[in-house]
XYZ file of C-alpha atoms in Angstrom:
369
model
C 96.004 -12.062 11.335
C 96.909 -15.663 10.672
C 100.535 -16.718 10.221
C 101.411 -19.759 8.095
C 104.842 -21.352 7.912
C 105.516 -23.402 4.789
C 108.435 -25.788 5.231
C 110.841 -26.075 2.300
C 112.616 -29.358 1.553
C 115.961 -29.661 3.301
C 118.669 -28.616 0.853
C 121.497 -29.855 3.071
C 121.615 -31.786 6.344
C 120.271 -29.744 9.286
C 119.466 -26.809 7.028
C 115.693 -26.778 6.564
C 114.114 -23.361 5.954
C 110.545 -22.095 5.862
C 108.520 -19.515 3.984
C 106.244 -17.369 6.177
C 103.002 -15.792 4.987
C 100.637 -13.434 6.842
C 96.911 -13.669 6.111
C 94.232 -11.036 6.671
C 90.513 -11.354 5.972
C 88.657 -14.487 4.960
C 89.220 -16.655 1.859
C 86.359 -16.235 -0.579
C 85.287 -12.865 0.828
C 85.955 -9.983 -1.535
C 88.986 -10.024 -3.774
C 92.153 -11.981 -3.128
C 95.214 -9.732 -2.968
C 98.784 -10.979 -2.726
C 101.902 -8.930 -1.945
C 105.470 -10.157 -1.629
C 108.962 -8.695 -1.282
C 112.500 -9.985 -1.386
C 112.226 -12.510 -4.221
C 115.591 -11.009 -5.062
C 116.829 -11.373 -1.519
C 119.294 -8.475 -1.689
C 116.483 -6.031 -2.572
C 115.398 -4.819 0.848
C 113.117 -1.749 0.415
C 109.998 -3.856 -0.168
C 110.581 -5.876 2.979
C 110.443 -2.724 5.094
C 107.384 -1.488 3.193
C 105.520 -4.721 3.983
C 106.622 -4.431 7.619
C 104.752 -1.127 7.775
C 101.822 -2.415 5.710
C 101.330 -5.295 8.128
C 100.972 -2.743 10.930
C 98.337 -0.834 9.004
C 96.420 -3.996 8.135
C 96.568 -5.242 11.724
C 95.043 -1.962 12.885
C 92.345 -2.220 10.214
C 91.676 -5.819 11.236
C 91.118 -4.776 14.853
C 88.605 -2.200 13.607
C 86.850 -4.852 11.514
C 87.652 -3.070 8.240
C 89.272 -5.858 6.197
C 86.882 -6.698 3.351
C 89.070 -8.948 1.184
C 91.588 -11.735 1.572
C 95.044 -10.161 1.756
C 98.232 -12.225 1.901
C 101.651 -10.735 2.651
C 104.993 -12.502 2.224
C 107.672 -10.058 3.417
C 110.602 -12.405 2.693
C 109.783 -14.382 -0.438
C 113.204 -16.020 -0.727
C 114.620 -17.600 2.458
C 117.298 -19.556 0.516
C 118.518 -16.328 -1.096
C 118.607 -14.531 2.253
C 121.146 -17.110 3.449
C 123.523 -16.404 0.573
C 126.005 -14.043 2.233
C 129.615 -13.663 1.105
C 132.006 -11.362 2.951
C 129.054 -9.646 4.669
C 127.329 -8.914 1.347
C 124.111 -10.575 0.291
C 124.015 -12.344 -3.074
C 120.274 -12.559 -3.458
C 119.562 -12.184 -7.164
C 120.982 -15.484 -8.372
C 120.808 -18.974 -6.927
C 124.416 -19.976 -6.214
C 123.563 -23.625 -6.849
C 122.009 -23.364 -10.304
C 123.287 -19.918 -11.305
C 119.747 -18.936 -12.285
C 117.936 -15.721 -11.446
C 115.507 -16.331 -8.566
C 112.847 -14.422 -10.542
C 112.946 -16.778 -13.521
C 111.807 -20.304 -14.392
C 108.451 -20.226 -12.608
C 106.147 -23.022 -13.817
C 103.990 -22.358 -16.883
C 100.540 -22.712 -15.333
C 98.738 -22.599 -18.683
C 100.658 -25.635 -19.846
C 100.191 -27.444 -16.544
C 96.413 -27.008 -16.380
C 95.465 -27.408 -20.044
C 94.948 -31.162 -19.919
C 93.133 -30.954 -16.581
C 90.770 -28.331 -17.931
C 89.926 -30.318 -21.036
C 88.910 -33.291 -18.880
C 87.079 -31.255 -16.246
C 85.152 -28.935 -18.562
C 84.306 -31.245 -21.481
C 80.620 -31.176 -20.534
C 80.515 -27.482 -19.571
C 79.288 -24.736 -21.874
C 82.020 -22.374 -20.785
C 85.087 -22.314 -18.568
C 84.960 -20.098 -15.492
C 87.773 -18.336 -13.637
C 86.970 -20.461 -10.585
C 87.629 -23.648 -12.572
C 90.898 -22.218 -13.861
C 92.058 -21.301 -10.371
C 91.188 -24.695 -8.925
C 93.064 -26.397 -11.757
C 96.106 -24.188 -11.157
C 96.204 -25.011 -7.447
C 95.772 -28.750 -8.114
C 98.505 -28.752 -10.766
C 100.953 -26.992 -8.468
C 100.111 -29.381 -5.634
C 100.990 -32.355 -7.849
C 104.172 -30.847 -9.289
C 107.313 -32.613 -8.011
C 109.842 -30.362 -6.271
C 113.320 -31.289 -7.512
C 115.144 -28.703 -5.398
C 114.599 -26.292 -2.518
C 114.240 -23.385 -4.964
C 111.760 -25.326 -7.125
C 109.671 -25.929 -4.000
C 109.919 -22.245 -3.116
C 108.575 -21.263 -6.559
C 105.686 -23.697 -6.146
C 104.799 -22.375 -2.677
C 104.838 -18.766 -3.891
C 102.633 -19.557 -6.877
C 100.232 -21.592 -4.744
C 99.747 -18.534 -2.549
C 99.288 -16.166 -5.510
C 97.956 -18.019 -8.570
C 94.286 -17.517 -7.671
C 94.661 -13.841 -6.690
C 92.898 -10.937 -8.373
C 95.842 -8.633 -7.680
C 99.531 -9.510 -7.276
C 102.152 -6.933 -6.289
C 105.732 -8.193 -6.430
C 107.981 -5.594 -4.770
C 111.512 -5.190 -6.121
C 114.111 -2.455 -6.561
C 117.070 -1.756 -8.854
C 120.646 -0.658 -8.193
C 119.834 3.073 -8.421
C 116.440 3.921 -9.838
C 113.332 6.022 -9.919
C 110.024 4.537 -8.853
C 108.677 2.513 -11.775
C 106.724 -0.648 -12.476
C 106.309 -3.400 -15.056
C 102.801 -4.413 -16.077
C 100.686 -6.214 -18.647
C 99.253 -3.807 -21.260
C 95.888 -5.577 -20.907
C 95.588 -3.809 -17.531
C 96.750 -0.431 -18.788
C 93.911 1.649 -17.305
C 93.879 -0.136 -13.938
C 97.667 0.011 -13.712
C 97.492 3.752 -14.328
C 95.352 4.093 -11.202
C 97.789 1.949 -9.182
C 100.731 4.034 -10.414
C 99.018 7.274 -9.389
C 98.380 5.991 -5.889
C 102.008 4.840 -5.546
C 103.350 8.136 -6.963
C 104.889 6.275 -9.895
C 105.276 8.261 -13.107
C 106.891 5.621 -15.361
C 105.273 2.316 -16.358
C 106.847 -0.243 -18.693
C 104.317 -2.405 -20.500
C 104.947 -5.981 -21.605
C 102.756 -9.065 -21.713
C 105.580 -11.587 -22.063
C 109.124 -10.340 -21.525
C 110.458 -13.912 -21.409
C 112.134 -15.976 -18.733
C 109.143 -16.980 -16.617
C 109.197 -14.198 -14.029
C 106.856 -14.390 -11.039
C 104.446 -11.657 -12.106
C 104.076 -13.107 -15.604
C 103.707 -16.619 -14.170
C 100.605 -15.272 -12.385
C 99.126 -13.135 -15.162
C 100.267 -14.612 -18.482
C 98.454 -18.000 -18.174
C 95.109 -16.215 -18.568
C 96.143 -14.921 -22.002
C 97.496 -18.288 -23.082
C 94.379 -20.124 -21.936
C 92.128 -17.583 -23.679
C 93.434 -18.967 -26.967
C 91.604 -22.205 -26.102
C 88.727 -20.678 -24.126
C 87.708 -17.410 -25.849
C 85.187 -16.595 -23.127
C 88.013 -16.039 -20.643
C 89.187 -12.553 -19.758
C 92.384 -11.738 -17.839
C 91.578 -12.313 -14.171
C 94.865 -11.546 -12.412
C 96.532 -8.129 -12.503
C 100.120 -9.027 -11.654
C 102.579 -6.160 -11.385
C 106.269 -5.803 -10.528
C 106.813 -2.617 -8.515
C 110.372 -1.243 -8.448
C 110.869 0.707 -5.210
C 113.771 2.951 -6.251
C 117.315 1.675 -5.476
C 118.875 -0.885 -3.152
C 120.073 1.775 -0.728
C 116.666 3.449 -0.439
C 115.779 1.779 2.845
C 114.431 4.230 5.420
C 111.528 4.627 7.807
C 110.238 7.677 5.950
C 110.221 6.101 2.484
C 108.864 2.734 3.616
C 106.094 4.128 5.800
C 104.983 6.497 3.011
C 104.994 3.670 0.426
C 103.012 1.420 2.778
C 100.446 4.159 3.334
C 100.042 4.611 -0.420
C 99.521 0.880 -0.957
C 96.997 0.890 1.885
C 95.088 3.760 0.276
C 95.096 1.907 -3.033
C 93.627 -1.158 -1.304
C 90.945 1.102 0.166
C 90.247 2.381 -3.338
C 89.778 -1.232 -4.528
C 87.330 -1.879 -1.688
C 89.607 -4.322 0.114
C 89.602 -2.159 3.251
C 86.677 -0.167 4.609
C 86.874 3.508 5.464
C 86.880 6.790 3.606
C 87.751 5.978 0.007
C 90.643 8.230 -1.072
C 90.488 10.046 -4.386
C 92.812 8.935 -7.158
C 95.873 11.232 -7.077
C 96.157 13.530 -10.058
C 99.537 13.061 -11.712
C 100.816 12.236 -15.175
C 101.846 8.623 -15.773
C 103.991 7.802 -18.813
C 103.248 4.372 -20.297
C 106.186 3.052 -22.320
C 106.505 -0.202 -24.294
C 109.073 -2.527 -22.763
C 110.209 -3.345 -26.301
C 111.430 0.259 -26.570
C 113.747 -0.315 -23.616
C 117.517 -0.319 -23.763
C 120.220 -1.671 -21.489
C 123.347 0.448 -21.892
C 126.511 -1.623 -21.480
C 130.065 -0.519 -20.805
C 132.231 -0.399 -23.976
C 135.384 -0.634 -21.839
C 136.585 -1.187 -18.306
C 137.452 1.659 -15.971
C 136.119 4.327 -13.644
C 132.479 5.121 -14.375
C 131.227 8.693 -14.262
C 127.514 9.138 -14.935
C 126.737 12.347 -16.801
C 122.968 11.807 -16.701
C 120.927 10.430 -13.814
C 117.778 8.300 -13.320
C 114.679 10.362 -14.030
C 116.276 12.369 -16.851
C 115.260 12.096 -20.505
C 118.093 11.667 -23.012
C 118.293 11.787 -26.797
C 119.453 9.148 -29.263
C 123.275 8.919 -29.370
C 123.595 11.308 -26.426
C 126.634 10.766 -24.184
C 125.240 9.572 -20.839
C 128.456 8.502 -19.095
C 132.218 8.346 -19.384
C 134.641 5.536 -18.581
C 138.178 6.563 -17.682
C 141.265 4.335 -17.742
C 143.686 5.973 -15.266
C 146.666 4.077 -16.747
C 146.276 5.131 -20.381
C 144.170 8.234 -19.574
C 141.687 7.073 -22.192
C 138.214 8.570 -21.825
C 135.510 6.444 -23.438
C 132.091 7.933 -24.110
C 129.004 5.839 -23.303
C 126.042 6.687 -25.545
C 122.334 5.956 -25.512
C 121.318 4.004 -28.593
C 117.701 5.067 -28.887
C 117.044 7.564 -26.110
C 114.245 7.882 -23.587
C 113.981 8.170 -19.814
C 116.757 6.761 -17.647
C 114.913 4.693 -15.076
C 117.834 2.837 -13.479
C 121.609 3.053 -13.354
C 124.662 1.458 -11.839
C 125.714 2.583 -8.378
C 129.327 1.353 -8.229
C 131.750 3.800 -9.944
C 133.765 1.040 -11.624
C 132.820 -1.198 -14.541
C 134.266 -4.111 -16.432
C 133.796 -4.542 -20.177
C 130.141 -5.241 -20.983
C 128.834 -4.399 -17.517
C 125.401 -2.822 -17.237
C 125.604 0.967 -16.920
C 121.972 2.080 -17.079
C 118.470 1.233 -18.301
C 116.575 3.565 -20.618
C 112.964 3.321 -21.782
C 111.864 5.091 -24.944
C 108.529 5.590 -26.647
C 109.090 3.718 -29.922
C 109.911 -0.012 -30.078
C 112.953 -0.916 -32.137
C 114.791 -4.056 -33.238
C 116.787 -5.360 -30.304
C 114.839 -3.297 -27.771
C 113.658 -4.667 -24.457
C 115.490 -7.340 -22.519
C 114.502 -9.123 -19.365
C 112.885 -7.114 -16.587
C 113.450 -7.601 -12.879
């Protein structure tokens, strides 16, 4: 295992931080696989999962079984980890800019287009290798205007040329689920089965410039100019249940499942495990719904993550203990509840739960993790 420390520009005097990555295998041998956790720095389950996965990979490395390049970044957001207020981490939003840490990643298609036109003018076709080199060069030349901008560049430089990207997140309270590009539907189904995930939300471009789409979406955009190109990076956001689901048993089991999936891909030698047999529901992200609170008060959930609900069904109640008003919270379109609020109090407009249905509708969707 090789450990690399990538220094970030000093945000304030005497406050320089670094991003640490762990490297297994050899560059250029087999596939390149990239895994990270903690881009939202208050989402901790993935960090513990990668702690256990590093152990498994180190053991495989000692046995000489690593057959691909595998990069692990267990804490993808050192600036966010430092954002602590009254002993609580505030890791989803940058307190300087107010922006979500998982937004505003550079548009690699836009950055490399001009480079590609100059570099491939005499070539009959554009290859994935040329694309990846152009991406790395463009990121290297991109000016970093802030510590968080530099962090985004470092993360993309580690991942932009990968064949597989797994970005580990979690929600407030949630079932296991993942977000993926529909172009990889079949392959994502295999990944979901290995990870014991039954719900997959499909979207090619949910908007906002999230990390997974910053890795995978450029291939679709560039294919408009280079029709011979096929998607070459399967980038997936994996939601590891809820923020409180941090335990040795869950993390070690999740790490083992990821390890078995990597064996299935041929990244690690050994007995290749069979694909688990389980039903995976693929749902369009555009059929998703964020249920918001119609009033402020005490929140009582009547339906829980993992349950299917009907259109207009009452899924929660909000009680005002001063007026004794009970306000019903209804699902607009219905579907499976895949995440919900944990705190039993809401203000007007606060997010109560997320529901994914089967049929897209006007106004459906919203930004993912």
